[in-house]
Amino acid sequence: MYRVVSEKRFLRLLLLRFQMGYVNFTWKSGMKKYYYNFDRLQSFNENILEPPSVSIKTTGRIPRRPKVFSIQLKCSGNRSGIASFTIGLLIESRKGKPLPGTPLRLKLRKECAERINVAVVSLMTILLFVSGICTEKCLNGGKCVQKDTCECQKGFYGLRCEFSKCIIPCLNGGRCKGVNKCICTEKCLNGGKCVQKDTCECQKGFYGLRCEFSKCIIPCLNGGRCKGVNKCRCPPGFLGDYCEIWQRPYICPKPCKQGVCSAARTCACYEGWFGRTCSQRSDSGEDKSTFYHDDEEGPPVRNKPRRRKIFV
């Protein structure tokens, strides 16, 4: 249960009610390895609120399977008032690259009451609830505590508890919907799924903030560009899954008699022939230039199996 302070000096920071002593979180990393570090756990008013603490180690690896941890917000009990505190969380990959949306820096406020007054306040709340009458029903599990006044459940606020609020703000323009649930403003592409804090989980073969980029496991050949999962967009004259197939023969100024026309528009002669049109037979077998290709109709191709030497 909480409310938002309206004064400018509070910058509309979230204010947690004194009844809230801790907040639970569930997280997991899946198959990827991520490491966390709570680098800031500080109270700016320690006479009212003790520094925040976590139920796990402040540094470590995020578990692969869902696990729950809590952040404790313990009032000192010495005096009543509102204390401000900050929580900092950094999440990095095993290569040291920060996860999008981190480091997370939360600055919040907590309402505390003296220990001697807590029982009195609780009793007053019960009495008000018994005698409370609200002309309009309190929503989202809220309770009517006095005339036309609703006490909202954690994660909701408003006169009738009709608005929801995320304890961890949604990032990158995301909108809060329900308790700690974010709606991403930009749709994840190529079958990606929107996960918490406006982050897309991409399908295999795609990457990027919105899964807008694709990556081919086998590189595209002959100047082709990767388009989709292991799909290549080939330049004119080539086709195949990886642009490895030559589409049509080149045309030389003069026909090649004992050879084929290469990409340079010159004749690539078969073994034992030379000349501009491959019309002269080589007796010595010595040549100045050597080309390789797979068949009699294709252009010179490098780094391919079953090559056969031909000479110019």
PDB file of C-alpha atoms in Angstrom:
ATOM      1  CA  MET A   1       0.000   0.000   0.000  1.00  0.00           C
ATOM      2  CA  TYR A   2       1.391   3.385  -0.920  1.00  0.00           C
ATOM      3  CA  ARG A   3       0.640   6.869  -2.149  1.00  0.00           C
ATOM      4  CA  VAL A   4       2.409   9.518  -4.202  1.00  0.00           C
ATOM      5  CA  VAL A   5       3.503  12.762  -2.535  1.00  0.00           C
ATOM      6  CA  SER A   6       2.467  15.791  -4.570  1.00  0.00           C
ATOM      7  CA  GLU A   7       4.933  18.446  -3.354  1.00  0.00           C
ATOM      8  CA  LYS A   8       7.574  19.543  -5.868  1.00  0.00           C
ATOM      9  CA  ARG A   9      10.467  18.840  -3.537  1.00  0.00           C
ATOM     10  CA  PHE A  10       9.524  15.172  -3.449  1.00  0.00           C
ATOM     11  CA  LEU A  11       9.632  14.983  -7.265  1.00  0.00           C
ATOM     12  CA  ARG A  12       6.569  12.688  -7.145  1.00  0.00           C
ATOM     13  CA  LEU A  13       8.693   9.824  -5.871  1.00  0.00           C
ATOM     14  CA  LEU A  14       6.881   6.703  -4.764  1.00  0.00           C
ATOM     15  CA  LEU A  15       6.030   6.743  -1.058  1.00  0.00           C
ATOM     16  CA  LEU A  16       5.715   3.379   0.699  1.00  0.00           C
ATOM     17  CA  ARG A  17       3.345   3.206   3.681  1.00  0.00           C
ATOM     18  CA  PHE A  18       4.700   2.204   7.081  1.00  0.00           C
ATOM     19  CA  GLN A  19       2.884  -1.168   6.911  1.00  0.00           C
ATOM     20  CA  MET A  20       5.151  -2.265   4.027  1.00  0.00           C
ATOM     21  CA  GLY A  21       8.238  -3.788   5.583  1.00  0.00           C
ATOM     22  CA  TYR A  22       9.568  -5.692   2.568  1.00  0.00           C
ATOM     23  CA  VAL A  23       9.071  -6.224  -1.174  1.00  0.00           C
ATOM     24  CA  ASN A  24       9.389  -9.620  -2.877  1.00  0.00           C
ATOM     25  CA  PHE A  25      10.840 -10.101  -6.369  1.00  0.00           C
ATOM     26  CA  THR A  26      11.060 -13.147  -8.641  1.00  0.00           C
ATOM     27  CA  TRP A  27      13.808 -13.379 -11.260  1.00  0.00           C
ATOM     28  CA  LYS A  28      15.558 -15.856 -13.542  1.00  0.00           C
ATOM     29  CA  SER A  29      18.194 -15.749 -16.299  1.00  0.00           C
ATOM     30  CA  GLY A  30      17.228 -18.827 -18.331  1.00  0.00           C
ATOM     31  CA  MET A  31      20.057 -20.442 -20.259  1.00  0.00           C
ATOM     32  CA  LYS A  32      22.124 -17.247 -20.421  1.00  0.00           C
ATOM     33  CA  LYS A  33      24.536 -16.243 -17.663  1.00  0.00           C
ATOM     34  CA  TYR A  34      23.957 -12.891 -15.974  1.00  0.00           C
ATOM     35  CA  TYR A  35      25.612 -11.472 -12.885  1.00  0.00           C
ATOM     36  CA  TYR A  36      24.112  -8.910 -10.499  1.00  0.00           C
ATOM     37  CA  ASN A  37      25.482  -6.350  -8.079  1.00  0.00           C
ATOM     38  CA  PHE A  38      23.431  -4.332  -5.581  1.00  0.00           C
ATOM     39  CA  ASP A  39      25.897  -1.455  -5.535  1.00  0.00           C
ATOM     40  CA  ARG A  40      23.625   0.998  -3.700  1.00  0.00           C
ATOM     41  CA  LEU A  41      21.617   0.242  -0.546  1.00  0.00           C
ATOM     42  CA  GLN A  42      21.463   3.556   1.281  1.00  0.00           C
ATOM     43  CA  SER A  43      19.120   5.410   3.618  1.00  0.00           C
ATOM     44  CA  PHE A  44      19.372   9.201   3.707  1.00  0.00           C
ATOM     45  CA  ASN A  45      17.558   9.375   7.064  1.00  0.00           C
ATOM     46  CA  GLU A  46      18.946   6.549   9.189  1.00  0.00           C
ATOM     47  CA  ASN A  47      17.330   7.960  12.354  1.00  0.00           C
ATOM     48  CA  ILE A  48      13.984   7.084  10.709  1.00  0.00           C
ATOM     49  CA  LEU A  49      14.799   4.238   8.298  1.00  0.00           C
ATOM     50  CA  GLU A  50      17.626   1.724   8.380  1.00  0.00           C
ATOM     51  CA  PRO A  51      19.573   1.111   5.132  1.00  0.00           C
ATOM     52  CA  PRO A  52      17.721  -1.317   2.821  1.00  0.00           C
ATOM     53  CA  SER A  53      18.924  -4.920   2.902  1.00  0.00           C
ATOM     54  CA  VAL A  54      18.444  -7.896   0.588  1.00  0.00           C
ATOM     55  CA  SER A  55      17.746 -11.512   1.534  1.00  0.00           C
ATOM     56  CA  ILE A  56      20.493 -12.729  -0.815  1.00  0.00           C
ATOM     57  CA  LYS A  57      24.150 -11.842  -1.312  1.00  0.00           C
ATOM     58  CA  THR A  58      24.680  -8.367  -2.719  1.00  0.00           C
ATOM     59  CA  THR A  59      26.710  -9.808  -5.617  1.00  0.00           C
ATOM     60  CA  GLY A  60      26.394 -13.069  -7.491  1.00  0.00           C
ATOM     61  CA  ARG A  61      24.857 -14.854 -10.443  1.00  0.00           C
ATOM     62  CA  ILE A  62      21.159 -14.637 -11.303  1.00  0.00           C
ATOM     63  CA  PRO A  63      19.619 -18.132 -10.982  1.00  0.00           C
ATOM     64  CA  ARG A  64      18.581 -19.978 -14.125  1.00  0.00           C
ATOM     65  CA  ARG A  65      15.233 -21.003 -12.663  1.00  0.00           C
ATOM     66  CA  PRO A  66      12.727 -18.619 -11.013  1.00  0.00           C
ATOM     67  CA  LYS A  67      13.677 -17.745  -7.447  1.00  0.00           C
ATOM     68  CA  VAL A  68      12.259 -15.252  -4.971  1.00  0.00           C
ATOM     69  CA  PHE A  69      14.267 -12.722  -3.000  1.00  0.00           C
ATOM     70  CA  SER A  70      13.163  -9.779  -0.887  1.00  0.00           C
ATOM     71  CA  ILE A  71      14.301  -6.266  -0.087  1.00  0.00           C
ATOM     72  CA  GLN A  72      13.747  -5.363   3.580  1.00  0.00           C
ATOM     73  CA  LEU A  73      12.784  -1.815   4.531  1.00  0.00           C
ATOM     74  CA  LYS A  74      13.054  -1.663   8.303  1.00  0.00           C
ATOM     75  CA  CYS A  75      12.103   1.462  10.222  1.00  0.00           C
ATOM     76  CA  SER A  76      14.328   2.355  13.156  1.00  0.00           C
ATOM     77  CA  GLY A  77      11.278   2.865  15.404  1.00  0.00           C
ATOM     78  CA  ASN A  78      12.841   5.873  17.099  1.00  0.00           C
ATOM     79  CA  ARG A  79      10.610   8.472  15.493  1.00  0.00           C
ATOM     80  CA  SER A  80       7.818   8.966  12.988  1.00  0.00           C
ATOM     81  CA  GLY A  81       8.407  10.584   9.630  1.00  0.00           C
ATOM     82  CA  ILE A  82       9.244  10.061   5.976  1.00  0.00           C
ATOM     83  CA  ALA A  83      12.711   8.841   4.985  1.00  0.00           C
ATOM     84  CA  SER A  84      14.245   8.686   1.534  1.00  0.00           C
ATOM     85  CA  PHE A  85      16.387   5.791   0.352  1.00  0.00           C
ATOM     86  CA  THR A  86      18.047   4.525  -2.814  1.00  0.00           C
ATOM     87  CA  ILE A  87      18.599   1.087  -4.345  1.00  0.00           C
ATOM     88  CA  GLY A  88      21.090   0.495  -7.163  1.00  0.00           C
ATOM     89  CA  LEU A  89      21.259  -2.703  -9.205  1.00  0.00           C
ATOM     90  CA  LEU A  90      23.673  -3.553 -12.020  1.00  0.00           C
ATOM     91  CA  ILE A  91      23.173  -6.646 -14.217  1.00  0.00           C
ATOM     92  CA  GLU A  92      25.890  -7.709 -16.666  1.00  0.00           C
ATOM     93  CA  SER A  93      26.521 -10.590 -19.036  1.00  0.00           C
ATOM     94  CA  ARG A  94      29.522 -12.846 -18.513  1.00  0.00           C
ATOM     95  CA  LYS A  95      31.401 -10.606 -20.973  1.00  0.00           C
ATOM     96  CA  GLY A  96      30.761  -7.583 -18.762  1.00  0.00           C
ATOM     97  CA  LYS A  97      28.116  -6.000 -21.014  1.00  0.00           C
ATOM     98  CA  PRO A  98      25.298  -4.290 -19.040  1.00  0.00           C
ATOM     99  CA  LEU A  99      21.805  -5.656 -19.581  1.00  0.00           C
ATOM    100  CA  PRO A 100      19.559  -3.101 -21.394  1.00  0.00           C
ATOM    101  CA  GLY A 101      17.799  -0.974 -18.782  1.00  0.00           C
ATOM    102  CA  THR A 102      20.570  -1.279 -16.220  1.00  0.00           C
ATOM    103  CA  PRO A 103      22.143  -0.018 -14.062  1.00  0.00           C
ATOM    104  CA  LEU A 104      18.819   0.463 -12.272  1.00  0.00           C
ATOM    105  CA  ARG A 105      18.677   3.430  -9.915  1.00  0.00           C
ATOM    106  CA  LEU A 106      15.618   3.662  -7.648  1.00  0.00           C
ATOM    107  CA  LYS A 107      15.039   6.565  -5.295  1.00  0.00           C
ATOM    108  CA  LEU A 108      11.971   6.090  -3.106  1.00  0.00           C
ATOM    109  CA  ARG A 109      10.475   7.256   0.176  1.00  0.00           C
ATOM    110  CA  LYS A 110       9.241   5.269   3.145  1.00  0.00           C
ATOM    111  CA  GLU A 111       6.766   6.256   5.817  1.00  0.00           C
ATOM    112  CA  CYS A 112       7.720   5.198   9.344  1.00  0.00           C
ATOM    113  CA  ALA A 113       5.985   5.381  12.708  1.00  0.00           C
ATOM    114  CA  GLU A 114       7.276   5.154  16.265  1.00  0.00           C
ATOM    115  CA  ARG A 115       6.872   1.713  17.790  1.00  0.00           C
ATOM    116  CA  ILE A 116       4.640   3.105  20.520  1.00  0.00           C
ATOM    117  CA  ASN A 117       2.189   4.471  17.950  1.00  0.00           C
ATOM    118  CA  VAL A 118       1.946   1.467  15.625  1.00  0.00           C
ATOM    119  CA  ALA A 119      -0.649  -0.395  17.728  1.00  0.00           C
ATOM    120  CA  VAL A 120      -2.744   2.759  18.133  1.00  0.00           C
ATOM    121  CA  VAL A 121      -2.695   3.456  14.393  1.00  0.00           C
ATOM    122  CA  SER A 122      -3.647  -0.161  13.611  1.00  0.00           C
ATOM    123  CA  LEU A 123      -6.571  -0.002  16.054  1.00  0.00           C
ATOM    124  CA  MET A 124      -7.797   3.255  14.507  1.00  0.00           C
ATOM    125  CA  THR A 125      -7.632   1.655  11.060  1.00  0.00           C
ATOM    126  CA  ILE A 126      -9.813  -1.254  12.233  1.00  0.00           C
ATOM    127  CA  LEU A 127     -12.384   1.066  13.811  1.00  0.00           C
ATOM    128  CA  LEU A 128     -12.537   3.252  10.716  1.00  0.00           C
ATOM    129  CA  PHE A 129     -12.951   0.205   8.498  1.00  0.00           C
ATOM    130  CA  VAL A 130     -15.909  -1.019  10.562  1.00  0.00           C
ATOM    131  CA  SER A 131     -17.650   2.343  10.382  1.00  0.00           C
ATOM    132  CA  GLY A 132     -16.488   3.283   6.868  1.00  0.00           C
ATOM    133  CA  ILE A 133     -19.110   3.960   4.191  1.00  0.00           C
ATOM    134  CA  CYS A 134     -18.089   4.548   0.567  1.00  0.00           C
ATOM    135  CA  THR A 135     -20.710   5.645  -1.947  1.00  0.00           C
ATOM    136  CA  GLU A 136     -18.648   4.047  -4.726  1.00  0.00           C
ATOM    137  CA  LYS A 137     -17.017   0.634  -4.340  1.00  0.00           C
ATOM    138  CA  CYS A 138     -13.250   0.467  -3.804  1.00  0.00           C
ATOM    139  CA  LEU A 139     -11.617  -1.363  -6.724  1.00  0.00           C
ATOM    140  CA  ASN A 140      -8.765  -3.870  -7.033  1.00  0.00           C
ATOM    141  CA  GLY A 141      -9.157  -5.218  -3.503  1.00  0.00           C
ATOM    142  CA  GLY A 142      -9.195  -1.808  -1.815  1.00  0.00           C
ATOM    143  CA  LYS A 143     -10.957  -1.348   1.552  1.00  0.00           C
ATOM    144  CA  CYS A 144     -13.262   1.447   2.622  1.00  0.00           C
ATOM    145  CA  VAL A 145     -11.700   2.894   5.795  1.00  0.00           C
ATOM    146  CA  GLN A 146     -13.884   5.960   6.246  1.00  0.00           C
ATOM    147  CA  LYS A 147     -16.491   7.923   4.344  1.00  0.00           C
ATOM    148  CA  ASP A 148     -15.543   7.912   0.643  1.00  0.00           C
ATOM    149  CA  THR A 149     -11.941   6.985   1.434  1.00  0.00           C
ATOM    150  CA  CYS A 150     -10.336   3.787   0.109  1.00  0.00           C
ATOM    151  CA  GLU A 151      -7.234   2.076   1.435  1.00  0.00           C
ATOM    152  CA  CYS A 152      -5.594   0.527  -1.643  1.00  0.00           C
ATOM    153  CA  GLN A 153      -3.742  -2.747  -2.039  1.00  0.00           C
ATOM    154  CA  LYS A 154      -0.064  -2.727  -2.889  1.00  0.00           C
ATOM    155  CA  GLY A 155       0.403  -1.628  -6.481  1.00  0.00           C
ATOM    156  CA  PHE A 156      -2.747   0.513  -6.767  1.00  0.00           C
ATOM    157  CA  TYR A 157      -3.710   4.106  -5.985  1.00  0.00           C
ATOM    158  CA  GLY A 158      -6.451   6.679  -6.610  1.00  0.00           C
ATOM    159  CA  LEU A 159      -9.690   7.667  -4.845  1.00  0.00           C
ATOM    160  CA  ARG A 160     -11.161   4.252  -5.679  1.00  0.00           C
ATOM    161  CA  CYS A 161      -7.835   2.385  -6.181  1.00  0.00           C
ATOM    162  CA  GLU A 162      -8.566   2.461  -9.910  1.00  0.00           C
ATOM    163  CA  PHE A 163      -4.978   3.150 -11.001  1.00  0.00           C
ATOM    164  CA  SER A 164      -2.069   0.708 -10.927  1.00  0.00           C
ATOM    165  CA  LYS A 165       1.564   1.487 -10.281  1.00  0.00           C
ATOM    166  CA  CYS A 166       4.741  -0.502 -10.839  1.00  0.00           C
ATOM    167  CA  ILE A 167       7.182  -0.479  -7.932  1.00  0.00           C
ATOM    168  CA  ILE A 168      10.009  -0.765 -10.483  1.00  0.00           C
ATOM    169  CA  PRO A 169       9.235   1.845 -13.187  1.00  0.00           C
ATOM    170  CA  CYS A 170       8.745   0.620 -16.758  1.00  0.00           C
ATOM    171  CA  LEU A 171      11.644   1.746 -18.956  1.00  0.00           C
ATOM    172  CA  ASN A 172      11.947   3.005 -22.538  1.00  0.00           C
ATOM    173  CA  GLY A 173       8.404   4.368 -22.687  1.00  0.00           C
ATOM    174  CA  GLY A 174       6.693   1.223 -21.377  1.00  0.00           C
ATOM    175  CA  ARG A 175       3.352   1.596 -19.563  1.00  0.00           C
ATOM    176  CA  CYS A 176       2.501   0.054 -16.204  1.00  0.00           C
ATOM    177  CA  LYS A 177      -0.425  -2.381 -16.347  1.00  0.00           C
ATOM    178  CA  GLY A 178      -1.345  -4.144 -13.126  1.00  0.00           C
ATOM    179  CA  VAL A 179       1.023  -4.835 -10.271  1.00  0.00           C
ATOM    180  CA  ASN A 180       4.604  -4.762 -11.565  1.00  0.00           C
ATOM    181  CA  LYS A 181       3.620  -5.597 -15.155  1.00  0.00           C
ATOM    182  CA  CYS A 182       4.844  -3.492 -18.072  1.00  0.00           C
ATOM    183  CA  ILE A 183       3.359  -3.053 -21.527  1.00  0.00           C
ATOM    184  CA  CYS A 184       6.079  -2.341 -24.096  1.00  0.00           C
ATOM    185  CA  THR A 185       5.433   0.600 -26.400  1.00  0.00           C
ATOM    186  CA  GLU A 186       7.263  -0.898 -29.378  1.00  0.00           C
ATOM    187  CA  LYS A 187       6.348  -4.376 -30.584  1.00  0.00           C
ATOM    188  CA  CYS A 188       9.020  -7.069 -30.641  1.00  0.00           C
ATOM    189  CA  LEU A 189       9.665  -8.159 -34.230  1.00  0.00           C
ATOM    190  CA  ASN A 190      10.303 -11.518 -35.904  1.00  0.00           C
ATOM    191  CA  GLY A 191       8.470 -13.553 -33.284  1.00  0.00           C
ATOM    192  CA  GLY A 192      10.225 -11.984 -30.296  1.00  0.00           C
ATOM    193  CA  LYS A 193       8.478 -11.814 -26.926  1.00  0.00           C
ATOM    194  CA  CYS A 194       8.235  -8.743 -24.696  1.00  0.00           C
ATOM    195  CA  VAL A 195       9.532  -9.493 -21.207  1.00  0.00           C
ATOM    196  CA  GLN A 196       9.622  -7.257 -18.153  1.00  0.00           C
ATOM    197  CA  LYS A 197      11.122  -3.762 -18.359  1.00  0.00           C
ATOM    198  CA  ASP A 198      10.600  -3.315 -22.112  1.00  0.00           C
ATOM    199  CA  THR A 199      13.086  -5.961 -23.185  1.00  0.00           C
ATOM    200  CA  CYS A 200      12.509  -8.307 -26.128  1.00  0.00           C
ATOM    201  CA  GLU A 201      13.451 -11.985 -25.969  1.00  0.00           C
ATOM    202  CA  CYS A 202      14.373 -12.828 -29.568  1.00  0.00           C
ATOM    203  CA  GLN A 203      13.874 -16.017 -31.533  1.00  0.00           C
ATOM    204  CA  LYS A 204      16.951 -17.971 -32.619  1.00  0.00           C
ATOM    205  CA  GLY A 205      18.688 -16.194 -35.486  1.00  0.00           C
ATOM    206  CA  PHE A 206      17.606 -12.649 -34.513  1.00  0.00           C
ATOM    207  CA  TYR A 207      19.044  -9.970 -32.237  1.00  0.00           C
ATOM    208  CA  GLY A 208      18.666  -6.273 -31.384  1.00  0.00           C
ATOM    209  CA  LEU A 209      16.517  -4.260 -28.960  1.00  0.00           C
ATOM    210  CA  ARG A 210      13.398  -5.188 -30.955  1.00  0.00           C
ATOM    211  CA  CYS A 211      14.789  -8.368 -32.601  1.00  0.00           C
ATOM    212  CA  GLU A 212      15.007  -6.375 -35.823  1.00  0.00           C
ATOM    213  CA  PHE A 213      18.342  -7.811 -36.981  1.00  0.00           C
ATOM    214  CA  SER A 214      18.922 -11.307 -38.343  1.00  0.00           C
ATOM    215  CA  LYS A 215      22.109 -13.323 -38.390  1.00  0.00           C
ATOM    216  CA  CYS A 216      23.073 -16.111 -40.765  1.00  0.00           C
ATOM    217  CA  ILE A 217      25.037 -18.948 -39.179  1.00  0.00           C
ATOM    218  CA  ILE A 218      26.610 -19.745 -42.586  1.00  0.00           C
ATOM    219  CA  PRO A 219      27.874 -16.501 -44.231  1.00  0.00           C
ATOM    220  CA  CYS A 220      26.377 -15.450 -47.559  1.00  0.00           C
ATOM    221  CA  LEU A 221      28.799 -15.840 -50.493  1.00  0.00           C
ATOM    222  CA  ASN A 222      29.555 -13.714 -53.568  1.00  0.00           C
ATOM    223  CA  GLY A 223      28.345 -10.448 -52.046  1.00  0.00           C
ATOM    224  CA  GLY A 224      25.025 -11.786 -50.731  1.00  0.00           C
ATOM    225  CA  ARG A 225      23.391 -10.200 -47.677  1.00  0.00           C
ATOM    226  CA  CYS A 226      21.793 -12.029 -44.742  1.00  0.00           C
ATOM    227  CA  LYS A 227      18.002 -11.655 -44.678  1.00  0.00           C
ATOM    228  CA  GLY A 228      16.071 -13.740 -42.159  1.00  0.00           C
ATOM    229  CA  VAL A 229      17.178 -16.903 -40.399  1.00  0.00           C
ATOM    230  CA  ASN A 230      19.909 -18.412 -42.592  1.00  0.00           C
ATOM    231  CA  LYS A 231      18.434 -16.798 -45.701  1.00  0.00           C
ATOM    232  CA  CYS A 232      20.583 -14.807 -48.109  1.00  0.00           C
ATOM    233  CA  ARG A 233      19.605 -12.060 -50.531  1.00  0.00           C
ATOM    234  CA  CYS A 234      21.839 -12.708 -53.531  1.00  0.00           C
ATOM    235  CA  PRO A 235      23.190 -10.154 -56.048  1.00  0.00           C
ATOM    236  CA  PRO A 236      22.266 -10.490 -59.732  1.00  0.00           C
ATOM    237  CA  GLY A 237      23.863 -13.519 -61.327  1.00  0.00           C
ATOM    238  CA  PHE A 238      23.858 -15.741 -58.228  1.00  0.00           C
ATOM    239  CA  LEU A 239      21.303 -17.895 -56.426  1.00  0.00           C
ATOM    240  CA  GLY A 240      21.064 -20.657 -53.805  1.00  0.00           C
ATOM    241  CA  ASP A 241      20.659 -20.678 -50.027  1.00  0.00           C
ATOM    242  CA  TYR A 242      24.042 -18.984 -49.632  1.00  0.00           C
ATOM    243  CA  CYS A 243      24.407 -17.411 -53.127  1.00  0.00           C
ATOM    244  CA  GLU A 244      26.822 -20.203 -54.017  1.00  0.00           C
ATOM    245  CA  ILE A 245      25.263 -21.003 -57.406  1.00  0.00           C
ATOM    246  CA  TRP A 246      26.252 -19.018 -60.484  1.00  0.00           C
ATOM    247  CA  GLN A 247      23.050 -18.144 -62.316  1.00  0.00           C
ATOM    248  CA  ARG A 248      23.976 -17.400 -65.918  1.00  0.00           C
ATOM    249  CA  PRO A 249      27.151 -17.469 -68.049  1.00  0.00           C
ATOM    250  CA  TYR A 250      29.169 -14.364 -68.757  1.00  0.00           C
ATOM    251  CA  ILE A 251      29.499 -13.178 -72.347  1.00  0.00           C
ATOM    252  CA  CYS A 252      32.971 -12.464 -73.716  1.00  0.00           C
ATOM    253  CA  PRO A 253      33.625 -10.246 -76.776  1.00  0.00           C
ATOM    254  CA  LYS A 254      34.813 -13.351 -78.658  1.00  0.00           C
ATOM    255  CA  PRO A 255      33.666 -16.924 -77.979  1.00  0.00           C
ATOM    256  CA  CYS A 256      36.003 -19.073 -75.900  1.00  0.00           C
ATOM    257  CA  LYS A 257      36.829 -22.146 -78.014  1.00  0.00           C
ATOM    258  CA  GLN A 258      38.553 -24.310 -75.391  1.00  0.00           C
ATOM    259  CA  GLY A 259      37.430 -22.596 -72.185  1.00  0.00           C
ATOM    260  CA  VAL A 260      34.668 -20.544 -70.550  1.00  0.00           C
ATOM    261  CA  CYS A 261      34.053 -16.829 -70.092  1.00  0.00           C
ATOM    262  CA  SER A 262      35.059 -15.609 -66.603  1.00  0.00           C
ATOM    263  CA  ALA A 263      33.636 -12.800 -64.472  1.00  0.00           C
ATOM    264  CA  ALA A 264      36.354 -10.521 -65.857  1.00  0.00           C
ATOM    265  CA  ARG A 265      34.897 -11.059 -69.373  1.00  0.00           C
ATOM    266  CA  THR A 266      38.034 -12.962 -70.390  1.00  0.00           C
ATOM    267  CA  CYS A 267      38.427 -16.601 -71.363  1.00  0.00           C
ATOM    268  CA  ALA A 268      39.462 -19.116 -68.713  1.00  0.00           C
ATOM    269  CA  CYS A 269      41.078 -21.871 -70.749  1.00  0.00           C
ATOM    270  CA  TYR A 270      41.000 -25.582 -70.123  1.00  0.00           C
ATOM    271  CA  GLU A 271      44.239 -27.344 -69.284  1.00  0.00           C
ATOM    272  CA  GLY A 272      46.567 -27.478 -72.294  1.00  0.00           C
ATOM    273  CA  TRP A 273      45.102 -24.400 -74.049  1.00  0.00           C
ATOM    274  CA  PHE A 274      45.883 -20.678 -73.948  1.00  0.00           C
ATOM    275  CA  GLY A 275      45.296 -17.440 -75.816  1.00  0.00           C
ATOM    276  CA  ARG A 276      42.525 -14.825 -75.773  1.00  0.00           C
ATOM    277  CA  THR A 277      40.002 -17.301 -77.155  1.00  0.00           C
ATOM    278  CA  CYS A 278      41.741 -20.458 -75.864  1.00  0.00           C
ATOM    279  CA  SER A 279      42.453 -21.503 -79.431  1.00  0.00           C
ATOM    280  CA  GLN A 280      46.168 -22.230 -79.052  1.00  0.00           C
ATOM    281  CA  ARG A 281      47.478 -25.481 -77.644  1.00  0.00           C
ATOM    282  CA  SER A 282      50.240 -25.390 -75.029  1.00  0.00           C
ATOM    283  CA  ASP A 283      53.095 -27.800 -75.704  1.00  0.00           C
ATOM    284  CA  SER A 284      55.315 -26.919 -72.718  1.00  0.00           C
ATOM    285  CA  GLY A 285      52.524 -26.935 -70.136  1.00  0.00           C
ATOM    286  CA  GLU A 286      53.936 -23.739 -68.502  1.00  0.00           C
ATOM    287  CA  ASP A 287      51.441 -20.963 -67.871  1.00  0.00           C
ATOM    288  CA  LYS A 288      51.510 -17.455 -66.462  1.00  0.00           C
ATOM    289  CA  SER A 289      47.994 -17.460 -64.953  1.00  0.00           C
ATOM    290  CA  THR A 290      45.943 -20.190 -63.337  1.00  0.00           C
ATOM    291  CA  PHE A 291      42.212 -20.174 -62.601  1.00  0.00           C
ATOM    292  CA  TYR A 292      40.018 -22.673 -60.788  1.00  0.00           C
ATOM    293  CA  HIS A 293      36.378 -23.510 -61.289  1.00  0.00           C
ATOM    294  CA  ASP A 294      33.966 -26.373 -60.605  1.00  0.00           C
ATOM    295  CA  ASP A 295      32.513 -27.014 -64.043  1.00  0.00           C
ATOM    296  CA  GLU A 296      32.827 -25.949 -67.640  1.00  0.00           C
ATOM    297  CA  GLU A 297      30.068 -23.337 -67.406  1.00  0.00           C
ATOM    298  CA  GLY A 298      30.878 -21.512 -64.194  1.00  0.00           C
ATOM    299  CA  PRO A 299      33.084 -18.499 -63.429  1.00  0.00           C
ATOM    300  CA  PRO A 300      36.287 -18.811 -61.381  1.00  0.00           C
ATOM    301  CA  VAL A 301      35.430 -19.679 -57.760  1.00  0.00           C
ATOM    302  CA  ARG A 302      37.865 -19.778 -54.841  1.00  0.00           C
ATOM    303  CA  ASN A 303      37.975 -22.148 -51.894  1.00  0.00           C
ATOM    304  CA  LYS A 304      35.646 -24.836 -53.248  1.00  0.00           C
ATOM    305  CA  PRO A 305      36.170 -28.631 -53.250  1.00  0.00           C
ATOM    306  CA  ARG A 306      36.987 -30.804 -56.278  1.00  0.00           C
ATOM    307  CA  ARG A 307      38.791 -28.054 -58.177  1.00  0.00           C
ATOM    308  CA  ARG A 308      40.221 -28.631 -61.599  1.00  0.00           C
ATOM    309  CA  LYS A 309      43.125 -26.590 -62.975  1.00  0.00           C
ATOM    310  CA  ILE A 310      42.700 -24.680 -66.187  1.00  0.00           C
ATOM    311  CA  PHE A 311      45.161 -22.350 -67.830  1.00  0.00           C
ATOM    312  CA  VAL A 312      45.102 -19.042 -69.660  1.00  0.00           C
TER     313      VAL A 312
END
